[in-house]
JSON list of C-alpha atoms in Angstrom, two decimals:
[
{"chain": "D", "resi": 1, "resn": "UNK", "atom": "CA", "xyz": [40.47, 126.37, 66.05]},
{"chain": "D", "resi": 2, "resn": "UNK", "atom": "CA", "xyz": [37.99, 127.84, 68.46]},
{"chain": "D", "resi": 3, "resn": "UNK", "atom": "CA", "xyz": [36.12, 125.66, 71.06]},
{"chain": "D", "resi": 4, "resn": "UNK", "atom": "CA", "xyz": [33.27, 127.25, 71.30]},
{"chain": "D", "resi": 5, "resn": "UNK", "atom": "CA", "xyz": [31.93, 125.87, 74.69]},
{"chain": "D", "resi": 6, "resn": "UNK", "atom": "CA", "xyz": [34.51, 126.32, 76.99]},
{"chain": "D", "resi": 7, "resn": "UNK", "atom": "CA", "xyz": [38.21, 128.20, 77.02]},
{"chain": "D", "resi": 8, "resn": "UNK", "atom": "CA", "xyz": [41.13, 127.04, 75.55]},
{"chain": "D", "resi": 9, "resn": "UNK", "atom": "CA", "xyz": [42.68, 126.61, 79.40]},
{"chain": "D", "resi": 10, "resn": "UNK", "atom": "CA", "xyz": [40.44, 123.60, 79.64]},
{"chain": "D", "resi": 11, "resn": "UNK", "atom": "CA", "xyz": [42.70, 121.86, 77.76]},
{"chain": "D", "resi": 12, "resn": "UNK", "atom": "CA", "xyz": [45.65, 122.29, 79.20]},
{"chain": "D", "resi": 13, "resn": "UNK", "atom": "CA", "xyz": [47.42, 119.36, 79.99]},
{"chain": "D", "resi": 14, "resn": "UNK", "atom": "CA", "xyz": [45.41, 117.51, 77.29]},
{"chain": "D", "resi": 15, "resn": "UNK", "atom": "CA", "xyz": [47.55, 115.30, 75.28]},
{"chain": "D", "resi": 16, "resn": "UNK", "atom": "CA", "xyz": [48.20, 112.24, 72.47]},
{"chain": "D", "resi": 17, "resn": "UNK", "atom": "CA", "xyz": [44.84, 113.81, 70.41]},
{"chain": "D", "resi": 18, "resn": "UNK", "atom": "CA", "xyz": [43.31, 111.50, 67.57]},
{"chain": "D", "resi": 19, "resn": "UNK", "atom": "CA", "xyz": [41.46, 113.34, 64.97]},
{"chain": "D", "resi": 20, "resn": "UNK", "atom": "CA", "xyz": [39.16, 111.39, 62.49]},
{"chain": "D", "resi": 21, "resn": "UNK", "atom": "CA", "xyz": [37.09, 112.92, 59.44]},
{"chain": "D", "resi": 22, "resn": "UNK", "atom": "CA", "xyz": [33.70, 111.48, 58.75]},
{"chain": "D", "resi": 23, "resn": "UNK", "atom": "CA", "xyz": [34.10, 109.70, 55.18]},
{"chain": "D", "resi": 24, "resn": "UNK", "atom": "CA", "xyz": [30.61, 110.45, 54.06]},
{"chain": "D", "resi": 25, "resn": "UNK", "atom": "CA", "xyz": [30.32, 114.52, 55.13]},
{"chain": "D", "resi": 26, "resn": "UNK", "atom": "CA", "xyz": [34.03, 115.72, 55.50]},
{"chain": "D", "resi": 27, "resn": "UNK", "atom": "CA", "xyz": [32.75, 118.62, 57.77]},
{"chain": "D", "resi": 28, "resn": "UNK", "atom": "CA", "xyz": [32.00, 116.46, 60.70]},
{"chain": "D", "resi": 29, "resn": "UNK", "atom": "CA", "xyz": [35.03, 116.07, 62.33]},
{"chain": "D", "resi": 30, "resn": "UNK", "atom": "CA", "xyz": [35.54, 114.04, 66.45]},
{"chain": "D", "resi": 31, "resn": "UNK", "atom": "CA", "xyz": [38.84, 114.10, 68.39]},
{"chain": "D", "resi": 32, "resn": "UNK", "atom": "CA", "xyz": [39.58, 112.70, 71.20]},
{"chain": "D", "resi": 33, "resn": "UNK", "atom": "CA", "xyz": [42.49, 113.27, 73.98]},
{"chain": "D", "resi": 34, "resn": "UNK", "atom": "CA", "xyz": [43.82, 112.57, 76.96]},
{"chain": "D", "resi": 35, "resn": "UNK", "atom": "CA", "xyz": [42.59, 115.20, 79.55]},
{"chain": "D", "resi": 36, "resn": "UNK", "atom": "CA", "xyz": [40.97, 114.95, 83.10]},
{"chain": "D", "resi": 37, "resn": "UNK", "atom": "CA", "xyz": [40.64, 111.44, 81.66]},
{"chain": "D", "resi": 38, "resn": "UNK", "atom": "CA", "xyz": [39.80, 110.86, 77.91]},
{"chain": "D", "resi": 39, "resn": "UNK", "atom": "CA", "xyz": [38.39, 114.49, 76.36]},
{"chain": "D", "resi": 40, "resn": "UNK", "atom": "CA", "xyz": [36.23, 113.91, 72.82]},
{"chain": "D", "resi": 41, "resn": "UNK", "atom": "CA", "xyz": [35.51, 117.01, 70.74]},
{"chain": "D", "resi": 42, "resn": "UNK", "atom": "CA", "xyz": [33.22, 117.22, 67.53]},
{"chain": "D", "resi": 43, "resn": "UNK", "atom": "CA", "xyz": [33.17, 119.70, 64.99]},
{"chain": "D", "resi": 44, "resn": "UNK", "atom": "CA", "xyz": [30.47, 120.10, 62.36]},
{"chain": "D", "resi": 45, "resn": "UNK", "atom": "CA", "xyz": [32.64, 122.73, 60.08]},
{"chain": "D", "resi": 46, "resn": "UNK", "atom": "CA", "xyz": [35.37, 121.06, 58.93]},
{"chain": "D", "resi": 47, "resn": "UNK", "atom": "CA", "xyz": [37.39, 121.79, 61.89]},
{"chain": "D", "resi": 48, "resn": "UNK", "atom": "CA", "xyz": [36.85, 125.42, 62.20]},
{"chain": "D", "resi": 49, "resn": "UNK", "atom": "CA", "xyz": [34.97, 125.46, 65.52]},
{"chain": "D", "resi": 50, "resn": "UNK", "atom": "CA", "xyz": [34.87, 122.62, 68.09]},
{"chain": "D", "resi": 51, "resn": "UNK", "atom": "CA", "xyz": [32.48, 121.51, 70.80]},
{"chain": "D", "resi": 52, "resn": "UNK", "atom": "CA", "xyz": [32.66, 119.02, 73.55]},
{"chain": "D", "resi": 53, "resn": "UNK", "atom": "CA", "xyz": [31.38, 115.78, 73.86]},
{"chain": "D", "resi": 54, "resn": "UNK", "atom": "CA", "xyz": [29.37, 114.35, 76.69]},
{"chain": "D", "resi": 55, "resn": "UNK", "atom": "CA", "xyz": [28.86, 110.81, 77.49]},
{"chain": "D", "resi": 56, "resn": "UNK", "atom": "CA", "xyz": [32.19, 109.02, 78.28]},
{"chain": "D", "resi": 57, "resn": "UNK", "atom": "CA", "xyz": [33.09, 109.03, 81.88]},
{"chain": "D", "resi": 58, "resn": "UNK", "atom": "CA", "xyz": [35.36, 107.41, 84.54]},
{"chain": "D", "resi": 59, "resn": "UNK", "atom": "CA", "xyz": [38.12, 106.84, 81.56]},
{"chain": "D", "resi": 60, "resn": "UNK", "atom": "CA", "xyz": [42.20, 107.05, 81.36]},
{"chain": "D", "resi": 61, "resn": "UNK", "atom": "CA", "xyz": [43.91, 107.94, 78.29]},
{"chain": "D", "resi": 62, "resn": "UNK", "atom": "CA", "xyz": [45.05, 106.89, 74.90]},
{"chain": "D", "resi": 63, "resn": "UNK", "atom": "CA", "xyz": [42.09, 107.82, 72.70]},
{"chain": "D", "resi": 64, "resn": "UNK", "atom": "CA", "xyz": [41.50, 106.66, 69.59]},
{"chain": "D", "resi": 65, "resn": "UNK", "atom": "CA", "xyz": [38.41, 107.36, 67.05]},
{"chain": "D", "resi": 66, "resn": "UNK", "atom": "CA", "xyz": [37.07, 106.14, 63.88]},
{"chain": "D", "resi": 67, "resn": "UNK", "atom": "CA", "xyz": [34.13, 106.69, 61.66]},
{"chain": "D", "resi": 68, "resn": "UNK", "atom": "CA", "xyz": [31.86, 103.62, 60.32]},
{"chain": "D", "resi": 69, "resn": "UNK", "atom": "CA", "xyz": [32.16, 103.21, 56.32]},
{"chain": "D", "resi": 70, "resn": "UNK", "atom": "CA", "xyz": [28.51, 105.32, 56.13]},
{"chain": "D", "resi": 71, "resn": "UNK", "atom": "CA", "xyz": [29.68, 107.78, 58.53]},
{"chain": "D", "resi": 72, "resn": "UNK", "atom": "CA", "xyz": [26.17, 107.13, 60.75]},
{"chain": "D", "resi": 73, "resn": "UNK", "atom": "CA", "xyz": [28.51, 106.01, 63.50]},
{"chain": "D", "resi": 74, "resn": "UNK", "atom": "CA", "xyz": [31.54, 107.45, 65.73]},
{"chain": "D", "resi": 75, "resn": "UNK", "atom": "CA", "xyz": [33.69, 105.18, 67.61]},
{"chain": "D", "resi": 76, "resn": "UNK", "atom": "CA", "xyz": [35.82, 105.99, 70.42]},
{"chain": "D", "resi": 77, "resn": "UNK", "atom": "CA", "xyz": [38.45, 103.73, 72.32]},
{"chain": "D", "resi": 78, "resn": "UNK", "atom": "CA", "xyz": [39.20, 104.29, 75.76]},
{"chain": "D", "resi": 79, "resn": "UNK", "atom": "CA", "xyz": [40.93, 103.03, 78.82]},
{"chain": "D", "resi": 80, "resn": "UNK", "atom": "CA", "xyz": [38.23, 102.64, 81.27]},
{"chain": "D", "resi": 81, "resn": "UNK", "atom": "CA", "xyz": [38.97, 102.49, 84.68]},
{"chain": "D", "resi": 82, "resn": "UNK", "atom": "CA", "xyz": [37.23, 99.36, 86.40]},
{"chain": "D", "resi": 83, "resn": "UNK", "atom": "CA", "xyz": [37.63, 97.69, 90.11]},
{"chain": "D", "resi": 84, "resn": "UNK", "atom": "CA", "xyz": [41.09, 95.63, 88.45]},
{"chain": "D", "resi": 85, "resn": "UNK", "atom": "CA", "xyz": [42.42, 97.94, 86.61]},
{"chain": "D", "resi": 86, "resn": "UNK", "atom": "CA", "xyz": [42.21, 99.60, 82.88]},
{"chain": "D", "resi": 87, "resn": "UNK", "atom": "CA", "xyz": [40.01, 98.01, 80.38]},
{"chain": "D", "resi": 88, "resn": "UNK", "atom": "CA", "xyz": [40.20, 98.64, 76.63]},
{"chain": "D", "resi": 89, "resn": "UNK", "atom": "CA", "xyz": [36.49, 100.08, 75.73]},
{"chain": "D", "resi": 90, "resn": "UNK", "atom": "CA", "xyz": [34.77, 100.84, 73.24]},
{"chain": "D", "resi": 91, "resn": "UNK", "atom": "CA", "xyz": [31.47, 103.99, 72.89]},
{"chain": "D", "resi": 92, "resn": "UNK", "atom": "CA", "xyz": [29.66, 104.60, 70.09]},
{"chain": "D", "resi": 93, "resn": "UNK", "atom": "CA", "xyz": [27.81, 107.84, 68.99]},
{"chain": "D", "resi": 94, "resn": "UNK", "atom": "CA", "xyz": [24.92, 107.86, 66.41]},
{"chain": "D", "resi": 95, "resn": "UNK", "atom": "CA", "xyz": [24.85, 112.00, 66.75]},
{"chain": "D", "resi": 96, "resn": "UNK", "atom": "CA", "xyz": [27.93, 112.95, 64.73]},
{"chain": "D", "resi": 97, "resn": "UNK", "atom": "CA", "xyz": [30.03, 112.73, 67.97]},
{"chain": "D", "resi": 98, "resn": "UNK", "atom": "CA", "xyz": [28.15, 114.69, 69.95]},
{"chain": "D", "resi": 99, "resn": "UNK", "atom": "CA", "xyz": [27.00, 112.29, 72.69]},
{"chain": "D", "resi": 100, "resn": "UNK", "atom": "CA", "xyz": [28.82, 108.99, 73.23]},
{"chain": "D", "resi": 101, "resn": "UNK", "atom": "CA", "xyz": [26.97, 105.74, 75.06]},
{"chain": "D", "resi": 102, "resn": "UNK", "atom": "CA", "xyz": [26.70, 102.05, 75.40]},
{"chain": "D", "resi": 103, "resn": "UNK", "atom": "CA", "xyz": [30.18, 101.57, 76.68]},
{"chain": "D", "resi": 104, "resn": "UNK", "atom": "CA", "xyz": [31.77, 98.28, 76.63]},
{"chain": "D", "resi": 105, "resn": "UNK", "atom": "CA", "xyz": [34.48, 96.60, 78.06]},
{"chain": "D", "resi": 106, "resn": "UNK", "atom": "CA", "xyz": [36.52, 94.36, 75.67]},
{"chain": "D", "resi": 107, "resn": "UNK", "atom": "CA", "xyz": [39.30, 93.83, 77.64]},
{"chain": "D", "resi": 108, "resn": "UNK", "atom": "CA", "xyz": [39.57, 91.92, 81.14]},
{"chain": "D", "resi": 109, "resn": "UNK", "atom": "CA", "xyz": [41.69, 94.47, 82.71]},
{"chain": "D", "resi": 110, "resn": "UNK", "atom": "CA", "xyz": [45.65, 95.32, 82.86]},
{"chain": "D", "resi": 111, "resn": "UNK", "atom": "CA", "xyz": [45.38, 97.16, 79.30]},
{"chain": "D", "resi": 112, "resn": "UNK", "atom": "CA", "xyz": [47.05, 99.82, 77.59]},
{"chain": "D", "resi": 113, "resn": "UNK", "atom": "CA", "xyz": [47.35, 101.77, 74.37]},
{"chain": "D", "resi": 114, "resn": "UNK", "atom": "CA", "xyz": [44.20, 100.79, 73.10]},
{"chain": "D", "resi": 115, "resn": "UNK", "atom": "CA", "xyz": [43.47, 101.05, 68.84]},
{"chain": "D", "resi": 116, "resn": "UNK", "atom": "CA", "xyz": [40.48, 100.65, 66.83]},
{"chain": "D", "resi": 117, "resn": "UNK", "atom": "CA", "xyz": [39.95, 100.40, 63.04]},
{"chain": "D", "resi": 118, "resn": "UNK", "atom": "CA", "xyz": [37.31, 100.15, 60.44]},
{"chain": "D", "resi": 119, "resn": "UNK", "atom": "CA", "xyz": [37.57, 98.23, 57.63]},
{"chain": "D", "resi": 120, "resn": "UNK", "atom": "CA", "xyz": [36.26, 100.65, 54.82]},
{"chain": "D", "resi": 121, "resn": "UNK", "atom": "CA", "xyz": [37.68, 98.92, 51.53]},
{"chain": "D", "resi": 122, "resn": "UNK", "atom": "CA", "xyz": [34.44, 98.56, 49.55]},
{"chain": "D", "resi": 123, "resn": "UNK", "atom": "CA", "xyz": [36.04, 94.97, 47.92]},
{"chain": "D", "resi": 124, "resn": "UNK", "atom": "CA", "xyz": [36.48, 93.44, 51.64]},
{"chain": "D", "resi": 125, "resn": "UNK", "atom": "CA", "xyz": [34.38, 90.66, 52.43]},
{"chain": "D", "resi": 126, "resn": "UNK", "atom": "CA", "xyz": [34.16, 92.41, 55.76]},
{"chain": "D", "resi": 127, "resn": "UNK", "atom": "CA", "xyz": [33.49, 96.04, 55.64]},
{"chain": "D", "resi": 128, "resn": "UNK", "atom": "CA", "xyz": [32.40, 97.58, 58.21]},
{"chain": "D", "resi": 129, "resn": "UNK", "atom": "CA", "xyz": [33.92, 95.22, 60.71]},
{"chain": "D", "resi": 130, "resn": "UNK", "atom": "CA", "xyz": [35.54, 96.96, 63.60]},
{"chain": "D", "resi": 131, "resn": "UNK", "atom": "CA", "xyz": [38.88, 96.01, 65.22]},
{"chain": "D", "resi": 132, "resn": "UNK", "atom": "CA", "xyz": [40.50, 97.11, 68.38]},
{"chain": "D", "resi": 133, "resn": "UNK", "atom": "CA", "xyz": [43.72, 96.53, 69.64]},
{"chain": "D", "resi": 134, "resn": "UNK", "atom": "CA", "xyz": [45.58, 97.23, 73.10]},
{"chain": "D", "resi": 135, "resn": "UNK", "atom": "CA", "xyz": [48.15, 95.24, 75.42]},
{"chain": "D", "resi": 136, "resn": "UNK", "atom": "CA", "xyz": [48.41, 93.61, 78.65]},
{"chain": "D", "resi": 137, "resn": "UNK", "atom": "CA", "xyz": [51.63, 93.33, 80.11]},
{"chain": "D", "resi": 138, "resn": "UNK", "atom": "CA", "xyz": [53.25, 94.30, 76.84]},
{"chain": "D", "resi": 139, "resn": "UNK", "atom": "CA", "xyz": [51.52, 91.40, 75.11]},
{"chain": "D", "resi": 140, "resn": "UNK", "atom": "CA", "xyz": [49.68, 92.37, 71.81]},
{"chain": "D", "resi": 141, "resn": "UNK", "atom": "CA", "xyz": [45.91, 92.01, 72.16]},
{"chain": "D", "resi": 142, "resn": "UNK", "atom": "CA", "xyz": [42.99, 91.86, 69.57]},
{"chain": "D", "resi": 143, "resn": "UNK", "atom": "CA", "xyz": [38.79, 91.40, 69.30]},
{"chain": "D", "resi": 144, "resn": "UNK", "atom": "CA", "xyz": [36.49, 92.32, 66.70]},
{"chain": "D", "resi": 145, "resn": "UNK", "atom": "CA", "xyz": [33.02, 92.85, 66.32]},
{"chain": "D", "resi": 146, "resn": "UNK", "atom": "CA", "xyz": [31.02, 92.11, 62.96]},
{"chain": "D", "resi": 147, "resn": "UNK", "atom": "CA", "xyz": [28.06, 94.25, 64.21]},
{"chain": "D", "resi": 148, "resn": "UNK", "atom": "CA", "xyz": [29.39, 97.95, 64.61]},
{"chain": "D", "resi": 149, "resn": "UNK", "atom": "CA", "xyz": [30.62, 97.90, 67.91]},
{"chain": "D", "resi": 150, "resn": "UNK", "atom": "CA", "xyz": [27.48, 96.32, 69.21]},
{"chain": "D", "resi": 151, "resn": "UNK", "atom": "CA", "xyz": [29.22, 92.79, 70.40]},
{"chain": "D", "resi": 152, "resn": "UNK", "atom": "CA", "xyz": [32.49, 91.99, 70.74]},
{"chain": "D", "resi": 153, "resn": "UNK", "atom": "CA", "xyz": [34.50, 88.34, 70.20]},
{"chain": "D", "resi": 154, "resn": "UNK", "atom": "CA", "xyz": [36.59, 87.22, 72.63]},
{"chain": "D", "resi": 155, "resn": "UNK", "atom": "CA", "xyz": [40.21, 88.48, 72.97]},
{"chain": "D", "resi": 156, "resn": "UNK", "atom": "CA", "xyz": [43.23, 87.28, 70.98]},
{"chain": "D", "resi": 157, "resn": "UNK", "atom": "CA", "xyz": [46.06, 87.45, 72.69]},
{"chain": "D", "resi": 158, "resn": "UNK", "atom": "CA", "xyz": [49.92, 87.06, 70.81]},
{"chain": "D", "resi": 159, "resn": "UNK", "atom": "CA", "xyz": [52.22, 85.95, 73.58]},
{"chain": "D", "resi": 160, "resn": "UNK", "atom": "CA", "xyz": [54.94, 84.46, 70.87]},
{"chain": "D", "resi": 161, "resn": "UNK", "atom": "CA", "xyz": [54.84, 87.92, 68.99]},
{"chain": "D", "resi": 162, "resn": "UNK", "atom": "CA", "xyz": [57.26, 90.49, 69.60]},
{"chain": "D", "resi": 163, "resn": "UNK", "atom": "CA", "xyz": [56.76, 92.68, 73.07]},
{"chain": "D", "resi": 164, "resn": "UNK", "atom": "CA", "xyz": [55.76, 96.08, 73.42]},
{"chain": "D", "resi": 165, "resn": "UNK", "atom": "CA", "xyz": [53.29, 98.89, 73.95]},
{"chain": "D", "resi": 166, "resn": "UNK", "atom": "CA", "xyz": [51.28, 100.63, 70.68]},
{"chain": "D", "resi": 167, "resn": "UNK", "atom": "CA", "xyz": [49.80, 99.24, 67.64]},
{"chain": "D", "resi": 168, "resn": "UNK", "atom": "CA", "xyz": [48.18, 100.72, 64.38]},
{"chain": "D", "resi": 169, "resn": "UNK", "atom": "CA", "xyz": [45.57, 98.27, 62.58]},
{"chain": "D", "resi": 170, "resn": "UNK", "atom": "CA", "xyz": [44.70, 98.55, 59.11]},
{"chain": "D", "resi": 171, "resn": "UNK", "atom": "CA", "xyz": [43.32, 96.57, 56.23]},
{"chain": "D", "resi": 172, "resn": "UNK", "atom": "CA", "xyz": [43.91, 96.02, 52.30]},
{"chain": "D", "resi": 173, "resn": "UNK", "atom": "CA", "xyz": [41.15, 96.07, 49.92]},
{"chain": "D", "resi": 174, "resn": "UNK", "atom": "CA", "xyz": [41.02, 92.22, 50.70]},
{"chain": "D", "resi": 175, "resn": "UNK", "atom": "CA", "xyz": [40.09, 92.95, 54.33]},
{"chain": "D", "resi": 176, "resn": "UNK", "atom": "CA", "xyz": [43.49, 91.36, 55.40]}
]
């Protein structure tokens, strides 16, 4: 692949990509790495030439993307750095991945490995729902919003599960 707006160098270093396909136009394509902070990347031909984001700032590592079920929305999860430490957050971009904005902090600080997910089964009872994971102090952590990333609940925490860093969230057709 070619990125078209800067030379390959600019990635060197970059690390732990995520790559997500749009599910309603399978040539828009965002990644996201790990960089001089978190790196995002869109494509708009099915991979074949990339361009980079603007938008998320003053971020760490880990990134993860999805798509919403219509494909009108990116998501991208970051560690953002904040006076107390890393916070799991959360931008969205209406643009195809172009720009990213309206960051939000789910997480109170202390966080790592970061995960979201989209519910796209079209028999769930909660499509569309979004659902990010991450830890503090290698305890599992969860929230979910019901309104695209707009709002967030409050975290879940798992302190009886077992301990570690990483996760990978998915759902059934049931939305389980």
């Amino acid at each position: 692949p070619v990125i078209t707006d800067q030379p390959i160098s600019a990635l060197s270093g970059a690390n732990e990509f995520t790559i997500e396909q749009n599910p309603a136009n399978p040539l828009r394509i965002i990644a996201g790495g790990n960089g001089s902070g978190q790196v995002q990347f869109y494509s708009a031909d099915g991979g074949t030439t990339w361009s980079s984001a603007t938008g998320i700032s003053n971020t760490c590592c880990d990134a993860s993307n999805e798509w919403s079920v219509d494909g009108t929305i990116a998501y991208a999860a970051t560690l953002g750095n904040v006076t107390g430490g890393l916070r799991a957050s959360v931008y969205r971009s209406t643009d195809q991945g172009q720009t990213w904005t309206g960051r939000i902090d789910v997480s109170t600080g202390g966080s790592d490995k970061e995960w979201i997910h989209v519910d796209r089964s079209p028999t769930s009872p909660y499509k569309d729902n979004v659902y990010l994971s991450w830890h503090q102090s290698n305890i599992q952590q969860f929230s979910r919003s019901t309104d695209k990333g707009l709002t967030w609940a409050a975290q879940t925490s798992f302190p009886t599960a077992p301990t570690g860093i990483g996760s990978d969230l998915t759902t059934d057709a049931q939305g389980r």
